[in-house]
Short mmCIF file of N, CA and C and ligand atoms in Angstrom, two decimals:
data_model
loop_
_atom_site.label_atom_id
_atom_site.label_comp_id
_atom_site.label_asym_id
_atom_site.label_seq_id
_atom_site.Cartn_x
_atom_site.Cartn_y
_atom_site.Cartn_z
N UNK A 1 -1.39 -3.86 7.16
CA UNK A 1 -2.33 -4.28 7.71
C UNK A 1 -2.07 -5.62 8.36
N UNK A 2 -2.61 -5.86 9.45
CA UNK A 2 -2.45 -7.11 10.05
C UNK A 2 -3.60 -7.99 10.43
N UNK A 3 -3.74 -8.96 10.20
CA UNK A 3 -4.91 -9.99 10.53
C UNK A 3 -4.58 -11.00 11.44
N UNK A 4 -5.10 -11.13 12.57
CA UNK A 4 -5.06 -12.36 13.56
C UNK A 4 -5.05 -13.77 13.05
N UNK A 5 -4.24 -14.62 13.08
CA UNK A 5 -4.46 -15.99 12.63
C UNK A 5 -5.84 -16.82 13.16
N UNK A 6 -6.08 -16.40 14.59
CA UNK A 6 -7.42 -16.86 14.94
C UNK A 6 -8.87 -16.48 13.97
N UNK A 7 -8.58 -15.27 13.64
CA UNK A 7 -9.96 -14.61 12.71
C UNK A 7 -9.93 -15.14 11.53
N UNK A 8 -8.91 -15.80 11.22
CA UNK A 8 -9.03 -16.41 9.62
C UNK A 8 -9.81 -17.68 9.60
N UNK A 9 -11.03 -17.66 8.83
CA UNK A 9 -11.68 -18.85 9.19
C UNK A 9 -11.82 -19.68 7.77
N UNK A 10 -12.53 -20.94 7.54
CA UNK A 10 -12.63 -21.81 6.63
C UNK A 10 -13.60 -21.19 5.44
N UNK A 11 -13.96 -20.12 5.48
CA UNK A 11 -14.31 -19.34 4.20
C UNK A 11 -13.40 -18.31 3.74
N UNK A 12 -13.39 -18.55 2.50
CA UNK A 12 -12.42 -17.43 1.98
C UNK A 12 -12.72 -16.07 2.31
N UNK A 13 -11.57 -15.47 2.42
CA UNK A 13 -11.76 -13.91 2.89
C UNK A 13 -10.89 -13.32 1.74
N UNK A 14 -11.42 -12.04 1.49
CA UNK A 14 -10.80 -11.42 0.17
C UNK A 14 -10.11 -10.26 0.90
N UNK A 15 -8.64 -10.14 0.38
CA UNK A 15 -7.92 -9.05 0.79
C UNK A 15 -7.34 -8.09 -0.26
N UNK A 16 -7.42 -6.68 0.07
CA UNK A 16 -6.61 -6.10 -0.88
C UNK A 16 -5.41 -5.19 -0.08
N UNK A 17 -4.46 -5.27 -0.14
CA UNK A 17 -3.50 -4.48 0.57
C UNK A 17 -2.60 -3.54 -0.33
N UNK A 18 -2.78 -2.29 -0.24
CA UNK A 18 -1.62 -1.42 -0.93
C UNK A 18 -0.56 -0.94 0.05
N UNK A 19 0.74 -1.29 -0.45
CA UNK A 19 1.81 -0.67 0.12
C UNK A 19 2.76 -0.32 -0.68
N UNK A 20 3.31 0.85 -0.73
CA UNK A 20 3.92 1.61 -1.50
C UNK A 20 3.62 1.76 -2.98
N UNK A 21 4.10 1.10 -4.09
CA UNK A 21 3.71 1.10 -5.21
C UNK A 21 2.98 -0.24 -5.53
N UNK A 22 2.88 -0.97 -4.53
CA UNK A 22 2.17 -2.25 -5.07
C UNK A 22 1.03 -2.79 -4.23
N UNK A 23 0.38 -3.55 -5.21
CA UNK A 23 -0.97 -4.15 -4.45
C UNK A 23 -1.04 -5.47 -4.58
N UNK A 24 -1.59 -6.07 -3.17
CA UNK A 24 -1.71 -7.28 -3.07
C UNK A 24 -3.13 -7.49 -3.25
N UNK A 25 -3.70 -8.28 -4.03
CA UNK A 25 -5.17 -8.84 -4.21
C UNK A 25 -5.25 -10.11 -4.34
N UNK A 26 -6.16 -10.92 -3.31
CA UNK A 26 -6.59 -12.15 -3.29
C UNK A 26 -7.33 -12.80 -2.01
N UNK A 27 -7.27 -14.08 -1.91
CA UNK A 27 -7.92 -14.57 -0.93
C UNK A 27 -6.98 -15.33 0.36
N UNK A 28 -7.53 -15.16 1.67
CA UNK A 28 -7.06 -16.09 2.55
C UNK A 28 -7.74 -16.97 3.14
N UNK A 29 -7.57 -18.34 3.36
CA UNK A 29 -8.54 -19.11 3.83
C UNK A 29 -7.78 -20.16 5.00
N UNK A 30 -8.39 -20.34 5.68
CA UNK A 30 -7.45 -21.42 6.97
C UNK A 30 -7.27 -22.88 6.22
N UNK A 31 -6.16 -23.31 6.46
CA UNK A 31 -5.83 -24.73 5.75
C UNK A 31 -5.93 -25.91 7.13
N UNK A 32 -5.04 -25.36 8.03
CA UNK A 32 -5.53 -26.22 9.19
C UNK A 32 -5.22 -25.42 10.66
N UNK A 33 -4.80 -26.08 11.66
CA UNK A 33 -4.97 -25.37 12.89
C UNK A 33 -4.01 -24.18 12.51
N UNK A 34 -2.68 -24.55 12.18
CA UNK A 34 -1.61 -23.56 12.15
C UNK A 34 -1.48 -22.83 10.86
N UNK A 35 -2.19 -23.23 9.99
CA UNK A 35 -1.49 -22.86 8.68
C UNK A 35 -2.63 -22.15 7.79
N UNK A 36 -2.30 -20.98 6.99
CA UNK A 36 -3.64 -20.26 6.35
C UNK A 36 -2.87 -20.31 4.93
N UNK A 37 -3.82 -20.39 3.92
CA UNK A 37 -3.48 -20.42 2.45
C UNK A 37 -3.53 -18.94 1.94
N UNK A 38 -2.57 -18.66 1.32
CA UNK A 38 -2.84 -17.01 0.43
C UNK A 38 -2.67 -17.44 -0.72
N UNK A 39 -3.58 -16.98 -1.79
CA UNK A 39 -3.57 -17.17 -3.23
C UNK A 39 -3.93 -15.48 -3.41
N UNK A 40 -2.78 -14.96 -4.27
CA UNK A 40 -2.94 -13.73 -4.48
C UNK A 40 -2.30 -13.02 -5.53
N UNK A 41 -2.56 -12.04 -6.11
CA UNK A 41 -1.69 -11.49 -6.96
C UNK A 41 -1.05 -10.20 -6.58
N UNK A 42 0.33 -10.23 -6.71
CA UNK A 42 0.89 -8.89 -6.54
C UNK A 42 1.24 -8.00 -7.74
N UNK A 43 0.95 -6.91 -7.61
CA UNK A 43 0.65 -6.28 -9.28
C UNK A 43 1.43 -4.42 -8.66
N UNK A 44 1.88 -3.73 -9.62
CA UNK A 44 2.14 -2.91 -9.36
C UNK A 44 3.95 -2.30 -9.94
N UNK A 45 4.53 -1.58 -9.27
CA UNK A 45 5.81 -1.33 -10.00
C UNK A 45 6.81 -1.11 -8.78
N UNK A 46 8.10 -1.35 -8.81
CA UNK A 46 9.07 -1.10 -7.74
C UNK A 46 10.47 -0.67 -8.67
N UNK A 47 11.12 -0.13 -7.56
CA UNK A 47 12.59 0.33 -8.11
C UNK A 47 13.46 -0.82 -8.01
N UNK A 48 14.58 -1.01 -8.85
CA UNK A 48 15.74 -1.96 -8.84
C UNK A 48 16.72 -1.34 -9.31
N UNK A 49 18.17 -2.09 -8.80
CA UNK A 49 19.42 -1.54 -9.19
C UNK A 49 19.64 -2.55 -10.46
N UNK A 50 20.43 -1.60 -11.37
CA UNK A 50 21.09 -2.40 -12.57
C UNK A 50 22.14 -3.16 -12.02
N UNK A 51 22.42 -4.56 -12.49
CA UNK A 51 23.53 -5.23 -12.07
C UNK A 51 24.97 -4.61 -12.61
N UNK A 52 24.85 -3.95 -13.92
CA UNK A 52 25.95 -3.61 -14.11
C UNK A 52 26.46 -2.14 -14.25
N UNK A 53 25.43 -1.49 -14.20
CA UNK A 53 25.84 0.08 -13.91
C UNK A 53 25.22 0.70 -12.65
N UNK A 54 24.46 -0.17 -12.07
CA UNK A 54 24.18 0.14 -10.57
C UNK A 54 23.08 1.60 -10.68
N UNK A 55 22.58 1.77 -12.10
CA UNK A 55 21.53 2.69 -11.76
C UNK A 55 20.18 2.47 -11.47
N UNK A 56 19.23 3.21 -10.62
CA UNK A 56 18.13 2.75 -10.20
C UNK A 56 17.00 3.02 -11.34
N UNK A 57 16.03 1.84 -11.49
CA UNK A 57 15.01 2.02 -12.56
C UNK A 57 13.87 1.37 -11.78
N UNK A 58 12.72 1.54 -12.46
CA UNK A 58 11.68 1.18 -12.19
C UNK A 58 11.00 0.06 -13.10
N UNK A 59 11.00 -1.21 -12.37
CA UNK A 59 10.13 -2.38 -13.27
C UNK A 59 8.58 -2.62 -12.81
N UNK A 60 7.71 -3.17 -13.93
CA UNK A 60 6.57 -3.63 -13.45
C UNK A 60 6.80 -4.88 -12.89
N UNK A 61 5.81 -5.14 -12.04
CA UNK A 61 5.50 -6.21 -11.12
C UNK A 61 3.92 -6.90 -11.24
N UNK A 62 4.13 -8.06 -11.77
CA UNK A 62 2.67 -8.77 -11.66
C UNK A 62 3.03 -10.49 -11.49
N UNK A 63 2.92 -10.62 -10.41
CA UNK A 63 3.50 -12.00 -9.77
C UNK A 63 2.18 -12.62 -9.01
N UNK A 64 2.07 -14.06 -9.38
CA UNK A 64 0.91 -14.86 -8.65
C UNK A 64 1.65 -15.35 -7.48
N UNK A 65 1.01 -15.09 -6.21
CA UNK A 65 1.50 -15.92 -4.99
C UNK A 65 0.69 -16.87 -4.63
N UNK A 66 1.42 -18.06 -4.16
CA UNK A 66 0.54 -19.06 -3.21
C UNK A 66 1.66 -19.02 -2.41
N UNK A 67 1.21 -19.03 -1.15
CA UNK A 67 1.97 -19.08 -0.02
C UNK A 67 1.08 -19.53 1.06
N UNK A 68 1.71 -20.51 1.92
CA UNK A 68 1.24 -21.01 3.02
C UNK A 68 1.66 -20.09 4.55
N UNK A 69 0.76 -19.61 5.19
CA UNK A 69 1.29 -18.62 6.04
C UNK A 69 1.24 -19.20 7.59
N UNK A 70 2.26 -19.29 8.00
CA UNK A 70 2.44 -20.36 9.42
C UNK A 70 2.25 -19.45 10.85
N UNK A 71 1.27 -19.82 11.50
CA UNK A 71 1.28 -19.13 13.06
C UNK A 71 2.23 -19.61 13.81
N UNK A 72 3.41 -19.00 13.81
CA UNK A 72 4.58 -19.54 14.34
C UNK A 72 5.35 -20.58 13.60
N UNK A 73 6.55 -21.07 14.12
CA UNK A 73 7.24 -21.91 13.48
C UNK A 73 6.57 -23.32 12.92
N UNK A 74 7.01 -23.36 11.65
CA UNK A 74 6.19 -24.50 10.96
C UNK A 74 7.17 -25.50 10.77
N UNK A 75 6.98 -26.57 11.41
CA UNK A 75 7.94 -27.92 11.49
C UNK A 75 7.78 -28.94 10.36
N UNK A 76 6.83 -28.93 9.70
CA UNK A 76 6.43 -29.80 9.04
C UNK A 76 7.26 -29.75 7.39
N UNK A 77 7.19 -30.31 6.33
CA UNK A 77 7.56 -30.20 5.24
C UNK A 77 6.63 -30.15 3.91
N UNK A 78 6.60 -29.02 3.31
CA UNK A 78 5.41 -28.90 2.21
C UNK A 78 6.23 -28.70 0.89
N UNK A 79 5.42 -29.65 -0.15
CA UNK A 79 6.00 -29.57 -1.37
C UNK A 79 5.25 -28.83 -2.26
N UNK A 80 4.12 -28.52 -2.02
CA UNK A 80 3.30 -27.63 -3.09
C UNK A 80 3.43 -25.94 -2.83
N UNK A 81 4.09 -25.48 -1.76
CA UNK A 81 4.12 -24.14 -1.68
C UNK A 81 5.08 -23.56 -0.43
N UNK A 82 5.60 -22.38 -0.75
CA UNK A 82 6.48 -21.89 0.29
C UNK A 82 5.52 -21.38 1.58
N UNK A 83 6.66 -21.60 2.83
CA UNK A 83 5.75 -21.35 3.87
C UNK A 83 6.34 -20.22 4.49
N UNK A 84 5.69 -19.35 4.94
CA UNK A 84 6.13 -17.96 5.53
C UNK A 84 5.52 -18.12 6.86
N UNK A 85 6.53 -17.60 7.90
CA UNK A 85 6.12 -18.05 9.50
C UNK A 85 6.32 -16.82 9.74
N UNK A 86 5.20 -16.50 10.74
CA UNK A 86 4.68 -15.22 11.47
C UNK A 86 4.87 -15.36 13.31
N UNK A 87 5.48 -14.49 13.99
CA UNK A 87 5.51 -15.12 15.03
C UNK A 87 4.95 -14.18 16.37
N UNK A 88 4.05 -13.55 15.83
CA UNK A 88 3.27 -12.77 17.15
C UNK A 88 1.87 -13.22 16.69
N UNK A 89 1.45 -14.21 16.33
CA UNK A 89 0.02 -14.21 16.14
C UNK A 89 -0.71 -13.87 15.03
N UNK A 90 -0.17 -13.14 14.45
CA UNK A 90 -0.93 -12.40 13.22
C UNK A 90 -0.21 -12.24 11.84
N UNK A 91 -0.80 -12.00 11.07
CA UNK A 91 -0.38 -12.07 9.59
C UNK A 91 -0.07 -10.60 9.27
N UNK A 92 1.05 -10.50 8.95
CA UNK A 92 1.79 -8.98 8.67
C UNK A 92 1.85 -8.59 7.08
N UNK A 93 0.65 -8.33 6.39
CA UNK A 93 1.11 -8.09 5.24
C UNK A 93 2.06 -7.18 4.56
N UNK A 94 2.45 -6.09 5.40
CA UNK A 94 3.47 -5.05 4.77
C UNK A 94 4.87 -6.06 4.91
N UNK A 95 5.06 -6.68 5.83
CA UNK A 95 6.30 -7.42 6.23
C UNK A 95 6.32 -8.44 4.87
N UNK A 96 5.27 -9.18 4.61
CA UNK A 96 5.11 -9.95 3.57
C UNK A 96 5.67 -9.57 2.14
N UNK A 97 4.83 -8.40 1.96
CA UNK A 97 5.42 -7.75 0.68
C UNK A 97 6.66 -7.40 0.47
N UNK A 98 7.26 -6.80 1.83
CA UNK A 98 8.52 -6.08 1.83
C UNK A 98 9.70 -7.27 1.58
N UNK A 99 9.00 -8.66 1.80
CA UNK A 99 10.08 -9.64 1.44
C UNK A 99 9.71 -10.04 0.12
N UNK A 100 8.75 -10.23 -0.26
CA UNK A 100 8.55 -10.40 -1.89
C UNK A 100 9.48 -9.46 -2.60
N UNK A 101 9.29 -8.11 -2.08
CA UNK A 101 10.06 -7.10 -2.88
C UNK A 101 11.50 -7.32 -2.70
N UNK A 102 12.08 -7.83 -1.74
CA UNK A 102 13.25 -8.05 -1.23
C UNK A 102 13.85 -8.84 -2.17
N UNK A 103 13.29 -10.26 -2.67
CA UNK A 103 13.50 -11.20 -3.14
C UNK A 103 13.55 -10.83 -4.90
N UNK A 104 12.51 -9.77 -5.10
CA UNK A 104 12.71 -9.51 -6.55
C UNK A 104 13.75 -8.47 -6.83
N UNK A 105 14.07 -7.68 -5.78
CA UNK A 105 15.33 -6.81 -5.79
C UNK A 105 16.47 -7.68 -5.76
N UNK A 106 16.65 -8.92 -5.60
CA UNK A 106 17.83 -9.94 -5.70
C UNK A 106 17.85 -10.45 -6.91
N UNK A 107 16.73 -10.69 -7.46
CA UNK A 107 17.05 -11.01 -9.21
C UNK A 107 17.75 -9.94 -10.03
N UNK A 108 18.10 -10.55 -10.84
CA UNK A 108 19.21 -10.27 -12.00
C UNK A 108 18.43 -8.88 -12.95
N UNK A 109 18.86 -7.76 -12.46
CA UNK A 109 18.21 -6.66 -13.69
C UNK A 109 19.13 -5.98 -14.39
N UNK A 110 18.74 -5.74 -15.41
CA UNK A 110 19.52 -4.69 -16.38
C UNK A 110 18.83 -3.53 -16.71
N UNK A 111 19.19 -2.29 -16.65
CA UNK A 111 18.72 -1.25 -17.14
C UNK A 111 18.69 -1.27 -18.92
N UNK A 112 17.60 -0.36 -19.32
CA UNK A 112 17.37 -0.92 -20.62
C UNK A 112 19.01 -0.40 -21.54
N UNK A 113 19.86 0.87 -21.02
CA UNK A 113 20.90 1.09 -21.73
C UNK A 113 21.83 -0.46 -21.56
N UNK A 114 21.99 -0.88 -20.65
CA UNK A 114 22.82 -1.95 -20.48
C UNK A 114 22.61 -3.26 -21.31
N UNK A 115 20.94 -3.43 -21.25
CA UNK A 115 20.58 -4.44 -22.22
C UNK A 115 20.83 -4.34 -23.52
N UNK A 116 20.95 -2.99 -24.05
CA UNK A 116 21.02 -2.53 -25.51
C UNK A 116 22.61 -2.63 -25.81
N UNK A 117 23.19 -2.70 -24.84
CA UNK A 117 24.89 -3.12 -25.11
C UNK A 117 25.27 -4.10 -25.30
N UNK A 118 25.30 -4.31 -26.58
CA UNK A 118 25.84 -5.90 -26.91
C UNK A 118 27.28 -6.10 -26.51
N UNK A 119 27.79 -6.92 -25.98
CA UNK A 119 29.34 -6.96 -25.45
C UNK A 119 29.56 -8.47 -25.76
ZN1 ZN B 1 22.56 -0.34 -16.58
#
């Protein structure tokens, strides 16, 4: 799902996006001219690879996301939240979820078998 930046107002808008095995549910609201606040929960499951034996397995996902979505390149510096930039004037939620998925994939995962093997 995509939402145009110019259509996001100062009243909170509820969003629910389902993509593969994950659901993003929360609110977006305009922050300033270029920024939109996203406050949402990402829940579901995803497949990851074991770092030790490379076996694929499924993990549960439950993440609270606080992000600033920027309409184009963001030049300021924000301390309180990560900024995600979009370049075509709209928020692409599938893309956002894919990048969250990618960063979770890069975390250190061990399958149950390897976890129980004490070395
Ligand atoms: Zn393993």
